[in-house]
Short mmCIF file of C-alpha atoms and ligand atoms in Angstrom, two decimals:
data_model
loop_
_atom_site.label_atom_id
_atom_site.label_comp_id
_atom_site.label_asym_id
_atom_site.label_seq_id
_atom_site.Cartn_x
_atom_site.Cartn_y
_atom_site.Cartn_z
CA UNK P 21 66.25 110.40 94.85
CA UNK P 22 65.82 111.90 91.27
CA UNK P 23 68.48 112.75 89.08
CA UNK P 24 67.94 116.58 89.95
CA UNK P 25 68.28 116.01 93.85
CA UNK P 26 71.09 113.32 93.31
CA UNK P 27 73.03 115.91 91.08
CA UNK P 28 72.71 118.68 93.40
CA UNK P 29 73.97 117.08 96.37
CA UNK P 30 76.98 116.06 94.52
CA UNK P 31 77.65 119.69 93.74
CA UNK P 32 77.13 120.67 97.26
CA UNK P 33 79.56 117.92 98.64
CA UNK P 34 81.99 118.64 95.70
CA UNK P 35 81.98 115.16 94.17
CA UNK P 36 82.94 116.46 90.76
CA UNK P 37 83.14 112.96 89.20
CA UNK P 38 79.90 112.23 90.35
CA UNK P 39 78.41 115.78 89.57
CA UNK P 40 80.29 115.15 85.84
CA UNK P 41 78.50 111.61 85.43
CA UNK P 42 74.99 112.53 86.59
CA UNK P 43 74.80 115.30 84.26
CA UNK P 44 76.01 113.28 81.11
CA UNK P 45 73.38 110.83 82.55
CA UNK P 46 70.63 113.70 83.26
CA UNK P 47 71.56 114.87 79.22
CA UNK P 48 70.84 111.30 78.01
CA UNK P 49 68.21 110.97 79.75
CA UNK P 50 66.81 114.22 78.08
CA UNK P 51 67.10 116.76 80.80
CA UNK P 52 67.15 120.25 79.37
CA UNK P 53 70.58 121.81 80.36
CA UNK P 54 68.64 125.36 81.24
CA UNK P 55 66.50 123.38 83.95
CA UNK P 56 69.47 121.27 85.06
CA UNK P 57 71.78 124.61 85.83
CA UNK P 58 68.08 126.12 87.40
CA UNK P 59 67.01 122.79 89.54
CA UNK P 60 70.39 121.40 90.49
CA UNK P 61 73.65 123.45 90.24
CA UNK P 62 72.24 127.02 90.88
CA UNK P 63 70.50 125.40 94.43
CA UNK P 64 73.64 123.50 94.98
CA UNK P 65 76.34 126.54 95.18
CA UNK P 66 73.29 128.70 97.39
CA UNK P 67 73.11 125.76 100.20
CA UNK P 68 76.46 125.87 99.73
CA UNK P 69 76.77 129.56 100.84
CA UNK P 70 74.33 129.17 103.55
CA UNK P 71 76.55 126.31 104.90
CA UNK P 72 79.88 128.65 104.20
CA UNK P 73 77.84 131.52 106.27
CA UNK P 74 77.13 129.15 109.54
CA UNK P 75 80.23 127.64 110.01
CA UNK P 76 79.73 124.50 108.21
CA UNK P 77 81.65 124.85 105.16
CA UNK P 78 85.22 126.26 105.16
CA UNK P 79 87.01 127.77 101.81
CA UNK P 80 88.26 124.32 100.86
CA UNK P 81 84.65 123.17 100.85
CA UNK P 82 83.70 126.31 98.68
CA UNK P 83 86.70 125.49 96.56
CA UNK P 84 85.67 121.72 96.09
CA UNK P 85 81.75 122.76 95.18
CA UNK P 86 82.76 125.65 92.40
CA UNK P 87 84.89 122.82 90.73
CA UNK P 88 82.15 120.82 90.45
CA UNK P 89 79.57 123.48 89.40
CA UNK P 90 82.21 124.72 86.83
CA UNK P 91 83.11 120.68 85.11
CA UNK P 92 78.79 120.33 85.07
CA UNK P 93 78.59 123.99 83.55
CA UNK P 94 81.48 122.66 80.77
CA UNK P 95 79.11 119.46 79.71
CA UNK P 96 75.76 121.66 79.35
CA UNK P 97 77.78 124.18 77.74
CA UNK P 98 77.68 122.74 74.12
CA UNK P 99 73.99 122.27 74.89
CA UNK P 100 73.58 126.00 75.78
CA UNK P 101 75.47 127.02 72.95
CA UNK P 102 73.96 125.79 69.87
CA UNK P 103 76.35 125.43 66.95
CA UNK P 104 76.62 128.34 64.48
CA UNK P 105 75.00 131.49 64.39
CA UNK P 106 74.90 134.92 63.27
CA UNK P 107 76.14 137.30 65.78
CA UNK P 108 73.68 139.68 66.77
CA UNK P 109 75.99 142.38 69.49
CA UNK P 110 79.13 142.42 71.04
CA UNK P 111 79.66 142.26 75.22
CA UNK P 112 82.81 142.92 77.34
CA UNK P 113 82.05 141.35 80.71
CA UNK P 114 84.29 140.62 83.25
CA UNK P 115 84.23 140.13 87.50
CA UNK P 116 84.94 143.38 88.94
CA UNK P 117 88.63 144.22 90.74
CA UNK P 118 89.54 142.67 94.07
CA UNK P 119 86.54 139.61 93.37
CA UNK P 120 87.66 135.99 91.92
CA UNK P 121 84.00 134.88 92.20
CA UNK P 122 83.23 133.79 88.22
CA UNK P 123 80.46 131.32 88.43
CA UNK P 124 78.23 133.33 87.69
CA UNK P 125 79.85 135.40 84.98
CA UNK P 126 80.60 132.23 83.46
CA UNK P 127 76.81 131.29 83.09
CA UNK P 128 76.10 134.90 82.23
CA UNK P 129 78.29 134.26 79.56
CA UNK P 130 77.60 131.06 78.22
CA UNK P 131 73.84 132.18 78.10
CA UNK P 132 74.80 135.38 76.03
CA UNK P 133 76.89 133.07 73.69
CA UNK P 134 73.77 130.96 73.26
CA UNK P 135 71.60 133.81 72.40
CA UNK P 136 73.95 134.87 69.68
CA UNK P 137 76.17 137.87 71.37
CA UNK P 138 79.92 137.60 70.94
CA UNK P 139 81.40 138.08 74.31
CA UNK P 140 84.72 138.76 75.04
CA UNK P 141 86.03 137.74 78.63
CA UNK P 142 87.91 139.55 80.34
CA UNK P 143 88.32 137.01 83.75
CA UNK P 144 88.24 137.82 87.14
CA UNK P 145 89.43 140.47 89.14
CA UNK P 146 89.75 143.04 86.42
CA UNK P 147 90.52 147.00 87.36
CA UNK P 148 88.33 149.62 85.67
CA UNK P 149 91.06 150.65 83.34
CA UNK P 150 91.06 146.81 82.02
CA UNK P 151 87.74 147.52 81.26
CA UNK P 152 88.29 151.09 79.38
CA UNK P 153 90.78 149.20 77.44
CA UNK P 154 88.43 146.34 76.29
CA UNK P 155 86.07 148.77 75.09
CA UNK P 156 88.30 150.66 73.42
CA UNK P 157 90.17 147.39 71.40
CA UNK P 158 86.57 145.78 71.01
CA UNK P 159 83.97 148.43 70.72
CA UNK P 160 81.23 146.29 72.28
CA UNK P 161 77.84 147.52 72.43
CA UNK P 162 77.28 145.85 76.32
CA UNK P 163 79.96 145.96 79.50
CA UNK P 164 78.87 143.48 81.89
CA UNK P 165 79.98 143.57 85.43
CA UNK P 166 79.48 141.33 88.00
CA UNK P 167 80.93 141.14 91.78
CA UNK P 168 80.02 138.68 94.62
CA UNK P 169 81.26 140.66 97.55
CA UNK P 170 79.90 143.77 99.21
CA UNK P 171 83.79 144.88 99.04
CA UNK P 172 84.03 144.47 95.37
CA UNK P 173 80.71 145.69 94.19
CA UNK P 174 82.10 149.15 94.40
CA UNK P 175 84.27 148.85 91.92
CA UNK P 176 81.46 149.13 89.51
CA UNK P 177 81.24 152.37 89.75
CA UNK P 178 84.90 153.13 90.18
CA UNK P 179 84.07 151.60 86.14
CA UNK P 180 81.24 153.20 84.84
CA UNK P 181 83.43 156.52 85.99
CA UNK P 182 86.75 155.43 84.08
CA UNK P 183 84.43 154.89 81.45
CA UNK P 184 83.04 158.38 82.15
CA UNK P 185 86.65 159.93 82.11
CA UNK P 186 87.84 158.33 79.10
CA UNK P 187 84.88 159.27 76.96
CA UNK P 188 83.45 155.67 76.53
CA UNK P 189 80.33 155.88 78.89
CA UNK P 190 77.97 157.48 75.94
CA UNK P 191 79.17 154.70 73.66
CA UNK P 192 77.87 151.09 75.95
CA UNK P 193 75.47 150.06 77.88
CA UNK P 194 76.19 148.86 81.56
CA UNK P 195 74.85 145.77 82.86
CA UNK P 196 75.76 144.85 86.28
CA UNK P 197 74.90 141.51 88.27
CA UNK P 198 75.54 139.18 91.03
CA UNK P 199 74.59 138.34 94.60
CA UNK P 200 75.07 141.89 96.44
CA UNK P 201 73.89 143.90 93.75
CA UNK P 202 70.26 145.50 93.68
CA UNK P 203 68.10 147.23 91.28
CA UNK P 204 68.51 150.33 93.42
CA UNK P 205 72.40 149.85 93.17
CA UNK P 206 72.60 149.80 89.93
CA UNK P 207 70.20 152.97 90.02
CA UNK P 208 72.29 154.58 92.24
CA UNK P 209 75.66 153.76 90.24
CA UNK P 210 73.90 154.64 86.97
CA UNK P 211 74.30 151.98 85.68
CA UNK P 212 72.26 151.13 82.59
CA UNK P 213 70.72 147.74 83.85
CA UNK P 214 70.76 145.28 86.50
CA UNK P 215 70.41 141.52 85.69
CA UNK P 216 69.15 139.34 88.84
CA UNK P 217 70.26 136.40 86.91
CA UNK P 218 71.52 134.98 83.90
CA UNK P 219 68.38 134.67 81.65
CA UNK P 220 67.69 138.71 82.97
CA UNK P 221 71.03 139.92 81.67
CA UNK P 222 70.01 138.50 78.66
CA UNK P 223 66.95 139.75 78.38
CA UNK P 224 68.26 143.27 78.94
CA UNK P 225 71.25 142.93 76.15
CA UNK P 226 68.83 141.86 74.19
CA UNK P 227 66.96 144.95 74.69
CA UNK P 228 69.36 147.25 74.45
CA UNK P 229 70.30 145.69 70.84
CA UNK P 230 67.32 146.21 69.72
CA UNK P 231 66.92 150.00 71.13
CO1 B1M Y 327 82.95 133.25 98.19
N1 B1M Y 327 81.71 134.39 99.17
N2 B1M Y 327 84.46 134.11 99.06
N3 B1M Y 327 84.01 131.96 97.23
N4 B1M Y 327 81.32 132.39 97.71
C1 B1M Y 327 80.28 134.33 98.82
C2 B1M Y 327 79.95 135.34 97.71
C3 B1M Y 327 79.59 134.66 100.20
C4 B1M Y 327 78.17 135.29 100.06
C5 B1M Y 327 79.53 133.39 101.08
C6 B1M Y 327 78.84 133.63 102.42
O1 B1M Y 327 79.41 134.22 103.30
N5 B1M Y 327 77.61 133.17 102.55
C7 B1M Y 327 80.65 135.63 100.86
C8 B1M Y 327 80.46 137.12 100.54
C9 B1M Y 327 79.98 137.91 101.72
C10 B1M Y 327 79.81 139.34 101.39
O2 B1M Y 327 80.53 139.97 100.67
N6 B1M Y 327 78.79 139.90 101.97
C11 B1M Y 327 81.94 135.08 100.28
C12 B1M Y 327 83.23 135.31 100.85
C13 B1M Y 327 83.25 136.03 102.18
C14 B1M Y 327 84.42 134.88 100.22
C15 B1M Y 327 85.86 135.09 100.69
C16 B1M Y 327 86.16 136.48 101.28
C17 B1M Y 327 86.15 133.95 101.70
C18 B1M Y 327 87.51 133.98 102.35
O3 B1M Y 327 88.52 133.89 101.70
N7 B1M Y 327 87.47 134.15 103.65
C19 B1M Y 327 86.67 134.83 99.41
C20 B1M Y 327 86.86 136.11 98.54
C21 B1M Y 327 87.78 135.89 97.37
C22 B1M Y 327 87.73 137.05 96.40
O4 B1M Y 327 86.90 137.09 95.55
N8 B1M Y 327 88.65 138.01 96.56
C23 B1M Y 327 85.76 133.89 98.70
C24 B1M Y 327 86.21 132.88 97.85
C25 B1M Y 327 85.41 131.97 97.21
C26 B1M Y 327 85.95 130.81 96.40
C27 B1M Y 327 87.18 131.16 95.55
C28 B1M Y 327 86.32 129.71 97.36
C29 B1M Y 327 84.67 130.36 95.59
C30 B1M Y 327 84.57 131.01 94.18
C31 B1M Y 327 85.04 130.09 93.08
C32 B1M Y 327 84.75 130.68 91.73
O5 B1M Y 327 83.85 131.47 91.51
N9 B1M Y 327 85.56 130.27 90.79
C33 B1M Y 327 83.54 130.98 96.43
C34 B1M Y 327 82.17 130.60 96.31
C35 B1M Y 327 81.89 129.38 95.45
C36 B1M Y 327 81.12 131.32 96.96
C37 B1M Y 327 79.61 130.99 97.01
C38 B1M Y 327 79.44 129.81 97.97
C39 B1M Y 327 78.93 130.63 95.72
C40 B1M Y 327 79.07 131.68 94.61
C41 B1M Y 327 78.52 131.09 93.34
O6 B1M Y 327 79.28 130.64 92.49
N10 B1M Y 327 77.16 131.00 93.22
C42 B1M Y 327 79.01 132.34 97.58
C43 B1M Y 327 77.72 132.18 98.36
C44 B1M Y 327 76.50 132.51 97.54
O7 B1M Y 327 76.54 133.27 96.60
N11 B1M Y 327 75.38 131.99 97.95
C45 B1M Y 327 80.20 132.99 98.17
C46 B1M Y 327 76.50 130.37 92.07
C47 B1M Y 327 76.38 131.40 90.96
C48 B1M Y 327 75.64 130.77 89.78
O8 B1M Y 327 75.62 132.47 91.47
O9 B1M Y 327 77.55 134.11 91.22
O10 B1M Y 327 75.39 134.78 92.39
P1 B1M Y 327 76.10 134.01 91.35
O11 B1M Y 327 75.51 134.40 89.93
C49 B1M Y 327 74.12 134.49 89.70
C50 B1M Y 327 73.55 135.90 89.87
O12 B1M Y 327 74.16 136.62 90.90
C51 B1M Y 327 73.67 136.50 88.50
O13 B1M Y 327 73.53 135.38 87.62
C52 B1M Y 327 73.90 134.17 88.26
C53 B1M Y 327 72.76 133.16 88.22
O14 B1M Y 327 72.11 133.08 87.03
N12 B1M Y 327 74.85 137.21 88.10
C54 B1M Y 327 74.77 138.16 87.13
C55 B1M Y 327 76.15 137.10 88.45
N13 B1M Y 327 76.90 137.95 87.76
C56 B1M Y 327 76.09 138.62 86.93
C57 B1M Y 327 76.34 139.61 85.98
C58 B1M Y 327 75.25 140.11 85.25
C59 B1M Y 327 73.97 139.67 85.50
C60 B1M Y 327 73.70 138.68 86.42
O15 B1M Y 327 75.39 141.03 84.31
C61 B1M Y 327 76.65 141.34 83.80
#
């Protein structure tokens, strides 16, 4: 079993301490963090779901996988996010309200940190005022959004509208992300973008900087 394989499954049956050793190994070894999170961990939590979705996972199991996807995703992080550099745009981002899912925003995050955005974090479970706040205190350029369940998802535009309401919408970009969430969603919501995954929503802030 490679490295790759070996890591995943240890993600999937939420053996952090192995999942934590096999990626210092697959780092030593040379293993490029991107392709690691691509070929192991990002598999890992969707055979994960599937399992959750027949039966043969429970929320413990879910619990015990995300634990281990989020100690792997805090060793590549320092190889994700090369040591200084110059700033080039600000994001808010933050899991919509009612959703504690933060994976994914996590990765979504590191990867904007490692292509130079400042990103302030607002958590999980944030309201749409929380976000009309942010903006107002940080004056980003980007709000990212991102929500896991069909529930949650509207919330996004429950946000885009606050931001509407309090004057802010003209002023940001929206990017919006995660599992549920379409192209034609984020049509539909107005929002200004729609990232299928981490390297897309940085491809689109980049983007929009450079508009
Ligand atoms: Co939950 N969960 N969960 N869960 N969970 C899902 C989402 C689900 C699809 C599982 C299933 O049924 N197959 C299902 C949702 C069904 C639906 O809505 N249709 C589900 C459910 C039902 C639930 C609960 C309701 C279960 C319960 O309690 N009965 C509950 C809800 C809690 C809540 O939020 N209020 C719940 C709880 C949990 C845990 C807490 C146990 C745990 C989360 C831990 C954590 O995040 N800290 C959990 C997990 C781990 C999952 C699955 C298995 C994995 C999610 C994940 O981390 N994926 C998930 C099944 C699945 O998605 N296959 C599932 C890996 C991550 C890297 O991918 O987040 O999709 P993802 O991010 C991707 C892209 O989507 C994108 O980039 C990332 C990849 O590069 N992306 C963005 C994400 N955000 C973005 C933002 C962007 C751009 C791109 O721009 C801003």
């Amino acid at each position: 079993m490679s490295v790759i394989d070996e890591l995943q499954n240890a993600v999937e049956t939420g053996n952090r301490l192995n999942a934590e050793a096999l990626t210092r190994q697959a780092l030593e070894a040379g293993e490029d963090a991107g392709n690691l999170i691509r070929q192991a961990l990002i598999p890992a939590m969707a055979i994960v779901g599937e399992k959750f979705k027949n039966g043969e996972y429970f929320v413990p199991e879910l619990l015990v996988a995300s634990r281990a996807m989020r100690a792997c995703l805090g060793i590549l992080r320092p190889a994700l996010v090369p040591g200084a550099f110059q700033t080039i745009g600000r994001v808010v981002i933050g899991t919509v309200r009612g959703d504690l899912h933060d994976i994914g925003k996590n990765l979504v995050k590191i990867m904007l940190e490692g292509a130079g955005f400042e990103v302030i974090d607002l958590g999980v479970d944030v309201a749409p005022e929380r976000f009309v706040e942010a903006v107002r205190d940080h004056q980003p350029q980007i709000v990212g959004m991102s929500a896991l369940l069909t529930t949650t998802m509207l919330s996004m535009p429950a946000t885009i509208d606050a931001l509407r309401t309090a004057a802010l919408r003209d002023r940001v970009k929206v990017i919006v992300g995660g599992a549920p969430i379409t192209d034609s969603f984020a049509d539909e919501i107005a929002a200004d973008g729609y990232g299928a995954d981490a390297y897309a929503a940085v491809e689109l802030a980049k983007r929009f900087i450079a508009a």
